[in-house]
Each structure stands twice: as structure tokens, then as C-alpha cells.
């Protein structure tokens, strides 16, 4: 029982980060059909910029804010310099463009920062909280709470504001969006900015638990992609469900089988989903009559 | 007194997709308050021409002036802000969004007060939409979808309404209802450029018209004159 609770919380914590990465994938994919494999680099930038800004003397909240701004600027530049000029390219070309961008961002991070692993202090101490006999890190609650707040905020934005509806309208029908006067280029830039911010916040929240380095983005992008596929790519609820599920699968695989295979779980999930359930758990069930 | 300047003036327009040039040098004018009809067979270039006017398709040569100003350099959303609003072929609604959200997005470039007033106007014009305002637009019947598409365009407060095949796939009574709405809009001061395969219906309604044939204008004149033209009759009206 104790072990179960322990694994459950560990799984939900990493799962929440995968969910945020998957949500970033979903947001950009919906607005543009671009699968942005540079998504993991936003998480890396969130952690790394915070670490180095704190080393330079900034308090945590300011360092975190700076990190989010750097990630957003990177996201906007990625859109402006790499995605926008490739307008009209095939999906595969765009995927290669984003992979190239992620390699570039990683390389720059290695030069600007360093190759070491870095930690952040836990936001509210390291004293574990006892729950049903298991020891839960307070930082886990920050990750879960932060992820929940982001999901809720994003949902409110998409469902309740005209700008959010314009994003959904662009996702549903780009031509029609242009014909009603929505500047779809701005919508896409907005999708990149918001995705970058979400990824960066995830990176800041989780760094006190998992450590960070210039290279953490690659694996996170792949796992976030696996989570998005599992949930059904293009579906925000699916992204969250897929992320949490993948985190739990990893956690239980590590706890009950062997931690050696932990990272393999995500790839097994991608393969199984592609073979057996290509539309994902909550894949598109479009309401449409032609 | 010289005639007033046309609201829309297209000169020598060429555009297309890839190697295919679908519109090969078209001239046309639409005056304020008119219904103008562009008819022709499937593939004649009618939709392509409307796309170029809306700015969702780049032009290769020629000019487009709206209310006296050149607009070729404007992006689609800027043309909407100028009052050029299109109801595209096949409705193109935001299927997963509600009817009301579809309509409100039509007024994306308008202020809040105008939006509420226009929403009331559209619901008065199409009471069926008011009844189904919370339904996803994709779940509407074909006729209601066309009403929603027209309503969405009216929300933008158009000066020039571009209508692409509004009768397509609709039952005859619905076609009549939609075309009656078009006539009514002219009464409210909206200028309409109507593209139709249903040439008789469109030309009967139109002040002026053109027959487009493989990217070029083959016949031009008043709606009445085109309906009476033996060549047009034989080729397009099936009379």
C-alpha cells in the first residue's frame, strides 16, 4: 500500500510534466498541423535559465519569470524564423525543421550555459509530507498544482475568450478563420508563445526534483509526443490524460519491473498506439455533417 | 453627372494554383448597392476569382481596387476590416464551435456593442439559428449551415458580400429562401457579388452579370440581357 501510494505520486508528478509538454504539442498542432519537436527545449530553457539567473543573484520568482520570457521569445523566434518561412511545406518537412531547431537551441544552450547537471532548491523545503505512510515531496505538490492551474487557465482561455475561440476556429478551419478576419499568422505565433510558456513553467517546477541540463529537452519532447499520441493528438484533454497515464506507466514499470526499462515505456507506448490505436484514447470524434 | 466610382474594380486579374492559371485576365466592376452575378460552369474560375478578391489566394497580375483604393497588398483580415466579407463555397463553418460562437467570430474585428446589435439582426433574419444557438455548427442541417455562414459574414458588417455558391446542395425551397435573403440584403444597403452555377436564379436577381468561361469573361451585361442572350441561353441556362 505504501509502495503503491509512493509510485502513484511519483508517476503523477512526472506525468504532469509530460502532460504539459503534450499540451504544448497539442496547442501548436491544432493551430497549424505542425508537430513541434522543439517542445522539450522550452522545458529545458525554463529550468536552465532559472538556474543561471539565480546564480547571477536573482530571487527565484524573478528568475522564473525571466526563464518564461526567454522561452516565449525563443518560441516566437522559432515561429518567425523557421515555421513562417516554410509555410505550405509538407508535414514531414516541418517536423525536420523543428528537429533542426531543437538541435540548434540545445547547441546554443550548451555554449551559453554549460554541460553540467543543475538543481534548483525546492520552493517550500525538502521535508517530506507523510501520506498513508508514503513520503511525498512538497515540490511534487507544486508540480501537480502548477500543472492543474495551467490546464484550468488554458481551458478558460480557449472556452471563454473571443481570442481563445479564434484559436479554436483557426484549428477547425483555417480558410474560414481568415475569411472572418482572424489574422492566422498572429494566432499561430500566439500558439507558439503559449506553448513555450507552458513548457518553461513545467521545466521550472520539476527541476528541483529531476535536475536539468542543456540536453534534457530531447527525451522530454519524445515522451511528451508519446503522451500526446496516447491521448489522441490534437485533443487537449487527451494530452493531459496521456501525460498522466504515461507518467504512471513509467513509475510502475520502474517500481515493479526494473528502473532500467523506465525510459523504454514511452517508446513501447508510441509503438502500441501506432499499431493498435492510431487515433489515441480520446482521438477526434468530429461532429460534422457535409 | 459621371457615374459614381465602382465599389469593386478588378482589372486584368490573373491567378491560379501551381502551373494552372485558373483566371486569365478578368475585368469586372461592381457598383454600390448592386447585386452582381458571376455565373459559369464548374471549373470556370469563379471560386478562384473570389479567393483572390478576399486575398486568400495571391494574384499573379492585374489590380483590385475597393472603394477607390488598391487592395492587392492587403492581407485577408485587413480586407475584412475594409468591408470585403466572403461566404465561402461549402459553408466552411467552424464545425465544433457553437452556432453563436461561429456568429460572434464573424464579428472578430468589430466592437462589443456592434456585435450584440448585429447578433440580434442575424437572429431576426434567421430565427432558426436563434433556436439552435448552442448547437455545434457541424450538426446543423445543410440549409441552416448556409444561414449560419451568411449570418457569420453579416456579423462583420460587410460593404461587399461575396457569396460563393450559396444554393449548392440545397432543396429548391431553401434555395428560394436563401436568394430572397440576398435580395433583402440589397434593400439594407449591402452590395453583393454572387457566384452561382444556378445561372437562371442568379441572373434573375442580378443588376449585372458576367459569364465566366475557362478563366475569361465570355459574356457581360445586365442580368436581364444575359438571360435573353441566345448564346448564353444555349450554353448555360439549358433553355
Coordinates of C-alpha atoms in Angstrom, one line a residue:
Chain A
X1 CA 0.0 0.0 0.0
X2 CA 2.8 2.4 1.0
X3 CA 4.7 1.5 -2.2
X4 CA 1.6 1.9 -4.3
X5 CA 1.0 5.5 -3.0
X6 CA 4.7 6.3 -3.4
X7 CA 4.7 5.1 -7.0
X8 CA 1.4 6.8 -7.7
X9 CA 2.7 10.2 -6.6
X10 CA 6.0 9.8 -8.4
X11 CA 4.1 8.8 -11.5
X12 CA 1.6 11.7 -11.3
X13 CA 4.5 14.2 -10.8
X14 CA 6.5 13.2 -13.9
X15 CA 3.2 12.6 -15.7
X16 CA 2.2 16.2 -15.0
X17 CA 5.3 17.4 -16.8
X18 CA 4.7 15.1 -19.7
X19 CA 1.1 16.4 -19.8
X20 CA 2.4 20.0 -20.1
X21 CA 4.8 19.0 -22.9
X22 CA 1.9 17.1 -24.6
X23 CA -0.3 20.2 -24.2
X24 CA 2.3 22.3 -25.9
X25 CA 2.4 19.8 -28.8
X26 CA -1.4 19.9 -29.0
X27 CA -1.7 23.6 -29.0
X28 CA 0.7 24.1 -31.9
X29 CA -0.6 21.1 -33.8
X30 CA -4.2 22.3 -33.5
X31 CA -3.4 25.8 -34.8
X32 CA -1.1 24.7 -37.6
X33 CA -0.7 20.9 -38.1
X34 CA 2.9 21.4 -37.1
X35 CA 4.4 18.8 -34.8
X36 CA 6.9 20.8 -32.9
X37 CA 9.8 18.6 -31.7
X38 CA 11.5 21.6 -30.2
X39 CA 8.8 21.5 -27.5
X40 CA 11.2 19.8 -25.0
X41 CA 13.7 22.7 -25.4
X42 CA 11.2 25.1 -23.8
X43 CA 11.2 22.8 -20.7
X44 CA 15.0 22.8 -20.7
X45 CA 15.1 26.6 -21.1
X46 CA 12.7 27.0 -18.2
X47 CA 14.9 25.1 -15.8
X48 CA 18.3 26.2 -17.1
X49 CA 17.6 30.0 -17.3
X50 CA 16.1 29.9 -13.8
X51 CA 19.2 28.1 -12.5
X52 CA 21.6 30.6 -14.1
X53 CA 19.6 33.6 -13.3
X54 CA 19.5 32.5 -9.6
X55 CA 23.3 32.0 -9.7
X56 CA 23.5 35.6 -11.0
X57 CA 21.7 36.7 -7.9
X58 CA 18.1 37.0 -8.9
X59 CA 15.5 35.7 -6.4
X60 CA 13.5 32.6 -7.5
X61 CA 10.3 34.4 -8.7
X62 CA 12.2 36.8 -10.8
X63 CA 14.5 34.1 -12.2
X64 CA 11.5 32.0 -13.1
X65 CA 9.7 35.0 -14.8
X66 CA 12.9 35.7 -16.8
X67 CA 13.0 32.0 -17.8
X68 CA 9.4 32.0 -19.1
X69 CA 10.2 35.2 -21.0
X70 CA 13.3 33.7 -22.6
X71 CA 11.3 30.6 -23.6
X72 CA 8.4 32.7 -25.1
X73 CA 10.9 34.8 -27.0
X74 CA 12.5 31.6 -28.3
X75 CA 9.1 30.2 -29.3
X76 CA 8.2 33.4 -31.2
X77 CA 11.6 33.4 -33.0
X78 CA 11.2 29.7 -33.8
X79 CA 7.8 30.6 -35.4
X80 CA 9.0 33.7 -37.2
X81 CA 12.4 32.4 -38.5
X82 CA 11.7 28.7 -39.1
X83 CA 8.0 27.9 -39.3
X84 CA 6.6 31.0 -41.1
X85 CA 9.1 30.9 -44.0
X86 CA 8.3 27.2 -44.5
X87 CA 4.6 28.0 -44.9
X88 CA 3.0 25.4 -47.2
X89 CA 5.7 22.8 -46.7
X90 CA 4.7 19.2 -46.1
X91 CA 4.2 17.9 -42.5
X92 CA 7.5 15.8 -42.8
X93 CA 9.5 18.9 -43.8
X94 CA 8.1 20.9 -40.9
X95 CA 8.9 18.1 -38.5
X96 CA 12.5 18.1 -39.8
X97 CA 12.6 21.9 -39.4
X98 CA 11.5 21.7 -35.7
X99 CA 14.0 18.9 -35.1
X100 CA 16.7 21.1 -36.6
X101 CA 15.6 24.0 -34.4
X102 CA 15.7 21.8 -31.3
X103 CA 19.3 20.8 -32.1
X104 CA 20.2 24.4 -32.6
X105 CA 18.6 25.5 -29.3
X106 CA 20.3 22.7 -27.5
X107 CA 23.7 23.6 -29.0
X108 CA 23.3 27.3 -28.1
X109 CA 22.3 26.3 -24.5
X110 CA 25.4 24.2 -24.3
X111 CA 27.6 27.2 -25.2
X112 CA 25.7 29.9 -23.2
X113 CA 25.3 27.7 -20.1
X114 CA 27.4 24.5 -19.7
X115 CA 27.2 20.7 -19.9
X116 CA 26.7 20.1 -16.1
X117 CA 23.6 18.9 -14.4
X118 CA 22.0 21.6 -12.2
X119 CA 19.4 21.6 -9.4
X120 CA 17.1 24.3 -8.1
X121 CA 16.2 24.5 -4.4
X122 CA 12.7 23.1 -3.7
X123 CA 10.2 26.0 -3.5
X124 CA 9.0 25.2 0.0
X125 CA 11.6 23.0 1.6
X126 CA 12.5 19.3 1.3
X127 CA 10.7 18.0 4.4
X128 CA 8.6 15.1 3.0
X129 CA 4.9 15.1 3.7
X130 CA 3.6 11.8 5.1
X131 CA 0.5 10.4 3.3
X132 CA -0.8 6.9 4.0
X133 CA 2.8 6.0 5.1
X134 CA 4.4 7.3 1.9
X135 CA 6.8 10.2 1.8
X136 CA 5.6 12.9 -0.7
X137 CA 8.0 15.8 -1.6
X138 CA 6.4 19.2 -1.2
X139 CA 7.8 20.0 -4.7
X140 CA 5.6 17.2 -6.1
X141 CA 2.6 19.2 -4.9
X142 CA 4.0 22.3 -6.6
X143 CA 4.3 20.4 -9.9
X144 CA 0.8 18.9 -9.7
X145 CA -0.8 22.2 -8.5
X146 CA 1.1 24.2 -11.1
X147 CA 0.1 21.8 -13.9
X148 CA -3.5 21.9 -12.8
X149 CA -3.6 25.7 -12.7
X150 CA -2.1 25.8 -16.2
X151 CA -4.7 23.3 -17.6
X152 CA -7.5 25.3 -16.0
X153 CA -6.2 28.6 -17.2
X154 CA -5.8 27.3 -20.7
X155 CA -9.3 25.8 -20.7
X156 CA -10.8 29.1 -19.6
X157 CA -8.9 31.0 -22.3
X158 CA -10.0 28.6 -25.0
X159 CA -13.6 28.3 -24.0
X160 CA -14.4 31.7 -22.6
X161 CA -12.5 34.4 -24.5
X162 CA -13.0 35.5 -28.1
X163 CA -9.3 35.3 -28.7
X164 CA -9.3 31.7 -27.4
X165 CA -12.2 30.9 -29.7
X166 CA -10.3 32.4 -32.6
X167 CA -7.5 29.9 -31.9
X168 CA -10.1 27.1 -31.9
X169 CA -11.7 28.5 -35.1
X170 CA -8.3 28.6 -36.8
X171 CA -7.7 25.0 -35.7
X172 CA -11.1 24.0 -37.0
X173 CA -10.9 25.8 -40.4
X174 CA -8.0 28.0 -41.3
X175 CA -9.6 29.3 -44.5
X176 CA -12.8 30.3 -42.8
X177 CA -10.8 31.9 -40.0
X178 CA -9.0 34.1 -42.5
X179 CA -12.3 35.0 -44.2
X180 CA -13.9 36.2 -40.9
X181 CA -10.9 38.5 -40.3
X182 CA -8.7 36.5 -38.0
X183 CA -5.0 37.1 -38.6
X184 CA -4.0 33.4 -38.6
X185 CA -0.3 34.3 -38.5
X186 CA -0.8 36.0 -35.1
X187 CA -2.9 33.1 -33.9
X188 CA 0.0 30.7 -34.8
X189 CA 2.6 33.0 -33.1
X190 CA 0.3 33.0 -30.1
X191 CA 0.2 29.2 -30.0
X192 CA 4.0 29.1 -30.1
X193 CA 4.3 31.7 -27.3
X194 CA 1.8 29.9 -25.1
X195 CA 3.3 26.5 -25.7
X196 CA 6.7 27.9 -24.9
X197 CA 5.5 29.4 -21.6
X198 CA 3.7 26.2 -20.6
X199 CA 6.8 24.1 -21.3
X200 CA 9.0 26.6 -19.4
X201 CA 6.8 26.6 -16.3
X202 CA 6.9 22.8 -16.4
X203 CA 10.7 22.9 -16.5
X204 CA 10.9 25.3 -13.6
X205 CA 8.5 23.3 -11.4
X206 CA 10.2 20.0 -12.0
X207 CA 13.9 20.9 -11.9
X208 CA 14.1 20.7 -8.0
X209 CA 13.1 17.1 -8.3
X210 CA 14.7 15.8 -11.5
X211 CA 17.7 18.2 -12.1
X212 CA 18.2 19.8 -15.5
X213 CA 20.9 20.2 -18.1
X214 CA 21.2 21.6 -21.7
X215 CA 20.2 18.1 -23.0
X216 CA 17.0 17.2 -21.1
X217 CA 14.8 18.5 -23.9
X218 CA 15.2 15.7 -26.4
X219 CA 13.8 12.9 -24.2
X220 CA 11.1 15.2 -22.8
X221 CA 9.9 16.0 -26.3
X222 CA 9.7 12.3 -27.3
X223 CA 7.9 11.4 -24.1
X224 CA 5.5 14.4 -24.4
X225 CA 4.9 13.3 -28.0
X226 CA 4.2 9.7 -26.8
X227 CA 1.8 11.2 -24.3
X228 CA 0.0 13.3 -26.9
X229 CA -0.2 10.3 -29.2
X230 CA -1.6 8.1 -26.4
X231 CA -4.2 10.7 -25.6
X232 CA -5.0 11.4 -29.2
X233 CA -3.0 14.1 -30.9
X234 CA -4.9 17.4 -31.3
X235 CA -7.1 16.8 -28.2
X236 CA -6.1 18.9 -25.1
X237 CA -7.9 16.6 -22.7
X238 CA -6.2 13.7 -24.3
X239 CA -2.8 15.4 -23.8
X240 CA -3.4 15.7 -20.1
X241 CA -4.8 12.1 -19.7
X242 CA -2.0 10.7 -21.9
X243 CA 0.7 12.6 -19.9
X244 CA -0.5 11.4 -16.5
X245 CA -1.0 7.9 -17.8
X246 CA 2.5 7.7 -19.3
X247 CA 4.0 9.0 -16.1
X248 CA 2.1 6.4 -14.1
X249 CA 3.1 3.6 -16.5
X250 CA 6.8 4.6 -16.2
X251 CA 6.6 4.9 -12.5
X252 CA 5.0 1.4 -12.0
X253 CA 7.3 -0.1 -14.6
X254 CA 10.3 1.3 -12.7
X255 CA 8.9 0.2 -9.3
X256 CA 7.6 -3.3 -10.2
X257 CA 9.8 -4.4 -13.1
X258 CA 13.1 -2.5 -13.2
X259 CA 14.1 1.1 -13.4
X260 CA 16.4 0.1 -16.3
X261 CA 13.3 -0.1 -18.6
X262 CA 11.8 3.2 -17.3
X263 CA 12.6 5.2 -20.4
X264 CA 11.6 2.4 -22.7
X265 CA 8.0 2.6 -21.6
X266 CA 7.3 5.7 -23.6
X267 CA 8.6 4.1 -26.8
X268 CA 6.6 1.0 -26.2
X269 CA 3.6 3.2 -25.8
X270 CA 4.2 5.0 -29.1
X271 CA 4.6 1.7 -30.9
X272 CA 1.5 0.1 -29.3
X273 CA -0.6 3.3 -30.0
X274 CA 0.6 3.5 -33.6
X275 CA -0.2 -0.2 -34.2
X276 CA -3.4 -0.7 -32.3
X277 CA -5.0 2.7 -31.7
X278 CA -3.7 5.3 -34.2
X279 CA -6.3 7.9 -33.2
X280 CA -5.3 7.7 -29.5
X281 CA -7.6 7.1 -26.5
X282 CA -9.6 10.3 -27.0
X283 CA -9.0 10.8 -30.7
X284 CA -11.0 13.0 -32.9
X285 CA -14.7 12.3 -32.8
X286 CA -15.7 15.1 -35.1
X287 CA -19.3 16.3 -35.2
X288 CA -19.7 17.2 -38.8
X289 CA -22.3 16.9 -41.5
X290 CA -21.3 17.5 -45.0
Chain B
X1 CA -23.0 63.8 -63.8
X2 CA -20.5 61.0 -64.2
X3 CA -21.5 57.6 -62.7
X4 CA -20.2 57.0 -59.2
X5 CA -16.9 55.2 -58.8
X6 CA -17.4 51.4 -58.6
X7 CA -17.1 49.9 -55.1
X8 CA -15.1 47.0 -56.5
X9 CA -13.0 47.3 -59.6
X10 CA -11.0 44.3 -60.9
X11 CA -8.6 44.8 -63.9
X12 CA -6.6 42.2 -65.8
X13 CA -6.7 39.8 -62.9
X14 CA -4.7 36.6 -63.3
X15 CA -4.3 33.9 -60.6
X16 CA -4.2 30.2 -60.1
X17 CA -2.7 27.2 -58.4
X18 CA 0.7 25.9 -59.2
X19 CA 1.1 25.6 -63.0
X20 CA -2.6 26.0 -63.6
X21 CA -3.8 29.5 -64.3
X22 CA -7.5 29.4 -63.4
X23 CA -8.3 33.1 -64.0
X24 CA -6.7 34.5 -67.2
X25 CA -7.2 38.3 -67.2
X26 CA -10.6 39.2 -65.8
X27 CA -12.1 42.8 -65.7
X28 CA -15.2 43.5 -63.7
X29 CA -16.8 46.3 -61.7
X30 CA -19.4 46.2 -59.0
X31 CA -21.3 49.3 -58.0
X32 CA -22.5 50.2 -54.6
X33 CA -26.0 48.8 -53.8
X34 CA -26.0 46.3 -56.7
X35 CA -26.3 42.6 -56.9
X36 CA -23.8 41.3 -59.4
X37 CA -23.7 37.7 -60.5
X38 CA -20.9 35.7 -61.8
X39 CA -22.0 32.5 -63.5
X40 CA -20.3 29.8 -65.4
X41 CA -19.6 26.1 -65.5
X42 CA -17.8 24.1 -62.8
X43 CA -14.1 24.9 -63.1
X44 CA -14.5 28.2 -64.9
X45 CA -12.6 30.0 -62.2
X46 CA -15.4 31.6 -60.2
X47 CA -14.2 30.5 -56.8
X48 CA -10.6 31.3 -57.7
X49 CA -11.6 34.8 -58.5
X50 CA -13.5 35.3 -55.2
X51 CA -10.5 33.9 -53.3
X52 CA -8.2 36.4 -55.0
X53 CA -10.6 39.2 -54.1
X54 CA -10.6 38.1 -50.5
X55 CA -6.9 37.8 -50.5
X56 CA -6.6 34.1 -49.5
X57 CA -5.0 33.4 -52.9
X58 CA -2.2 35.6 -54.2
X59 CA -2.7 37.3 -57.6
X60 CA -0.2 37.0 -60.4
X61 CA -1.1 40.1 -62.4
X62 CA -3.7 42.8 -62.5
X63 CA -5.2 45.1 -59.9
X64 CA -8.1 45.1 -57.4
X65 CA -9.5 48.4 -56.2
X66 CA -12.1 48.6 -53.4
X67 CA -13.8 52.0 -52.7
X68 CA -11.2 53.6 -54.9
X69 CA -8.2 52.2 -53.0
X70 CA -5.8 49.5 -54.3
X71 CA -6.1 46.4 -52.0
X72 CA -3.8 43.8 -53.7
X73 CA -1.2 44.4 -50.9
X74 CA -3.7 43.8 -48.1
X75 CA -3.8 40.5 -46.1
X76 CA -7.2 38.7 -45.8
X77 CA -8.0 40.0 -42.3
X78 CA -7.3 43.6 -43.5
X79 CA -9.7 43.2 -46.4
X80 CA -12.4 42.0 -43.9
X81 CA -11.7 45.2 -41.9
X82 CA -12.3 47.2 -45.1
X83 CA -15.7 45.5 -45.5
X84 CA -15.0 42.7 -48.0
X85 CA -16.5 39.6 -46.5
X86 CA -16.9 36.2 -48.1
X87 CA -19.3 33.4 -47.6
X88 CA -17.1 30.6 -49.0
X89 CA -18.2 27.6 -51.1
X90 CA -19.3 24.7 -48.9
X91 CA -20.1 27.0 -45.9
X92 CA -16.8 26.3 -44.1
X93 CA -18.2 26.7 -40.7
X94 CA -16.2 26.2 -37.5
X95 CA -17.9 22.8 -37.1
X96 CA -17.0 22.0 -33.4
X97 CA -17.9 25.5 -32.2
X98 CA -21.5 26.5 -31.4
X99 CA -23.7 28.4 -33.8
X100 CA -23.4 31.5 -31.6
X101 CA -19.6 31.3 -31.4
X102 CA -19.5 31.0 -35.2
X103 CA -21.5 34.2 -35.4
X104 CA -19.6 36.0 -32.8
X105 CA -16.3 35.1 -34.5
X106 CA -17.8 36.7 -37.7
X107 CA -17.6 40.0 -35.8
X108 CA -14.0 39.3 -34.7
X109 CA -12.9 42.7 -36.0
X110 CA -16.0 44.6 -34.5
X111 CA -16.5 46.2 -31.2
X112 CA -18.7 44.6 -28.5
X113 CA -21.8 46.8 -28.9
X114 CA -21.8 46.4 -32.7
X115 CA -21.5 42.6 -32.1
X116 CA -24.6 42.5 -29.9
X117 CA -26.6 44.6 -32.3
X118 CA -25.5 42.5 -35.3
X119 CA -26.3 39.3 -33.5
X120 CA -29.8 40.4 -32.8
X121 CA -30.1 41.3 -36.5
X122 CA -28.9 38.0 -37.7
X123 CA -31.2 36.1 -35.3
X124 CA -34.1 38.2 -36.6
X125 CA -33.1 37.3 -40.2
X126 CA -32.7 33.6 -39.4
X127 CA -34.9 32.7 -36.4
X128 CA -33.9 29.0 -36.8
X129 CA -30.3 30.0 -35.8
X130 CA -31.5 31.6 -32.6
X131 CA -33.3 28.4 -31.7
X132 CA -30.1 26.4 -32.2
X133 CA -27.6 28.9 -31.0
X134 CA -25.9 26.4 -28.6
X135 CA -25.6 23.5 -31.1
X136 CA -22.2 22.8 -32.7
X137 CA -22.4 24.3 -36.2
X138 CA -21.4 21.0 -37.7
X139 CA -24.6 19.4 -36.5
X140 CA -26.9 21.8 -38.4
X141 CA -28.8 20.8 -41.5
X142 CA -27.5 22.0 -44.9
X143 CA -29.9 24.9 -45.1
X144 CA -29.2 26.0 -41.6
X145 CA -25.4 25.7 -42.2
X146 CA -25.8 28.1 -45.2
X147 CA -27.8 30.5 -43.0
X148 CA -25.1 30.3 -40.3
X149 CA -22.4 31.0 -42.9
X150 CA -24.3 34.0 -44.3
X151 CA -25.1 35.2 -40.8
X152 CA -21.4 34.9 -39.8
X153 CA -20.4 37.1 -42.8
X154 CA -23.1 39.7 -41.9
X155 CA -21.7 39.9 -38.4
X156 CA -18.7 41.6 -39.9
X157 CA -20.9 44.4 -41.2
X158 CA -19.9 43.9 -44.9
X159 CA -19.9 46.6 -47.5
X160 CA -19.4 44.0 -50.2
X161 CA -20.6 40.5 -49.6
X162 CA -19.0 37.8 -51.7
X163 CA -21.3 34.8 -51.9
X164 CA -19.9 31.6 -53.3
X165 CA -22.5 29.0 -54.4
X166 CA -25.0 29.7 -51.7
X167 CA -27.6 27.4 -53.3
X168 CA -25.2 24.4 -53.6
X169 CA -26.7 21.2 -52.3
X170 CA -29.9 22.8 -51.0
X171 CA -33.5 21.8 -51.7
X172 CA -35.4 24.2 -54.1
X173 CA -37.5 25.8 -51.3
X174 CA -34.3 26.5 -49.4
X175 CA -32.6 27.9 -52.5
X176 CA -35.6 30.3 -52.8
X177 CA -35.3 31.3 -49.2
X178 CA -31.6 32.0 -49.4
X179 CA -31.9 34.0 -52.6
X180 CA -34.8 36.0 -51.1
X181 CA -32.4 36.8 -48.2
X182 CA -29.9 38.1 -50.7
X183 CA -32.4 40.4 -52.3
X184 CA -33.4 41.6 -48.9
X185 CA -29.8 42.4 -48.0
X186 CA -29.6 44.7 -51.1
X187 CA -32.5 46.5 -49.6
X188 CA -30.5 47.0 -46.5
X189 CA -27.6 48.6 -48.4
X190 CA -25.3 45.6 -48.8
X191 CA -23.6 45.2 -52.2
X192 CA -23.5 41.6 -53.3
X193 CA -21.2 39.7 -55.7
X194 CA -22.9 36.3 -56.2
X195 CA -21.2 33.3 -57.7
X196 CA -23.6 30.6 -58.9
X197 CA -23.9 27.5 -61.0
X198 CA -27.6 28.0 -60.8
X199 CA -27.4 30.7 -63.5
X200 CA -31.1 31.4 -64.1
X201 CA -31.7 32.1 -60.4
X202 CA -28.6 34.2 -60.1
X203 CA -29.1 36.3 -63.2
X204 CA -32.8 36.9 -62.5
X205 CA -31.8 38.5 -59.3
X206 CA -28.8 40.4 -60.6
X207 CA -28.4 44.0 -61.8
X208 CA -25.4 43.0 -63.8
X209 CA -23.7 39.8 -64.6
X210 CA -20.8 38.0 -66.3
X211 CA -20.4 34.6 -67.7
X212 CA -17.0 33.2 -67.0
X213 CA -15.6 30.5 -69.3
X214 CA -12.3 28.8 -68.6
X215 CA -10.9 31.8 -66.8
X216 CA -12.1 34.5 -69.2
X217 CA -15.3 36.6 -69.3
X218 CA -17.3 35.3 -72.3
X219 CA -20.4 37.5 -71.9
X220 CA -21.2 40.5 -69.8
X221 CA -24.3 42.7 -69.4
X222 CA -27.3 43.3 -67.2
X223 CA -28.8 40.2 -65.6
X224 CA -31.9 40.6 -67.9
X225 CA -29.8 40.9 -71.1
X226 CA -27.8 37.9 -70.3
X227 CA -30.9 35.8 -69.6
X228 CA -32.2 36.9 -73.0
X229 CA -28.9 36.3 -74.8
X230 CA -29.3 33.3 -77.2
X231 CA -25.7 32.2 -76.8
X232 CA -25.9 32.3 -73.0
X233 CA -29.3 30.6 -73.1
X234 CA -28.0 27.7 -75.2
X235 CA -24.7 27.2 -73.2
X236 CA -25.7 27.9 -69.6
X237 CA -29.3 28.2 -69.0
X238 CA -30.4 24.9 -70.6
X239 CA -33.3 26.8 -72.4

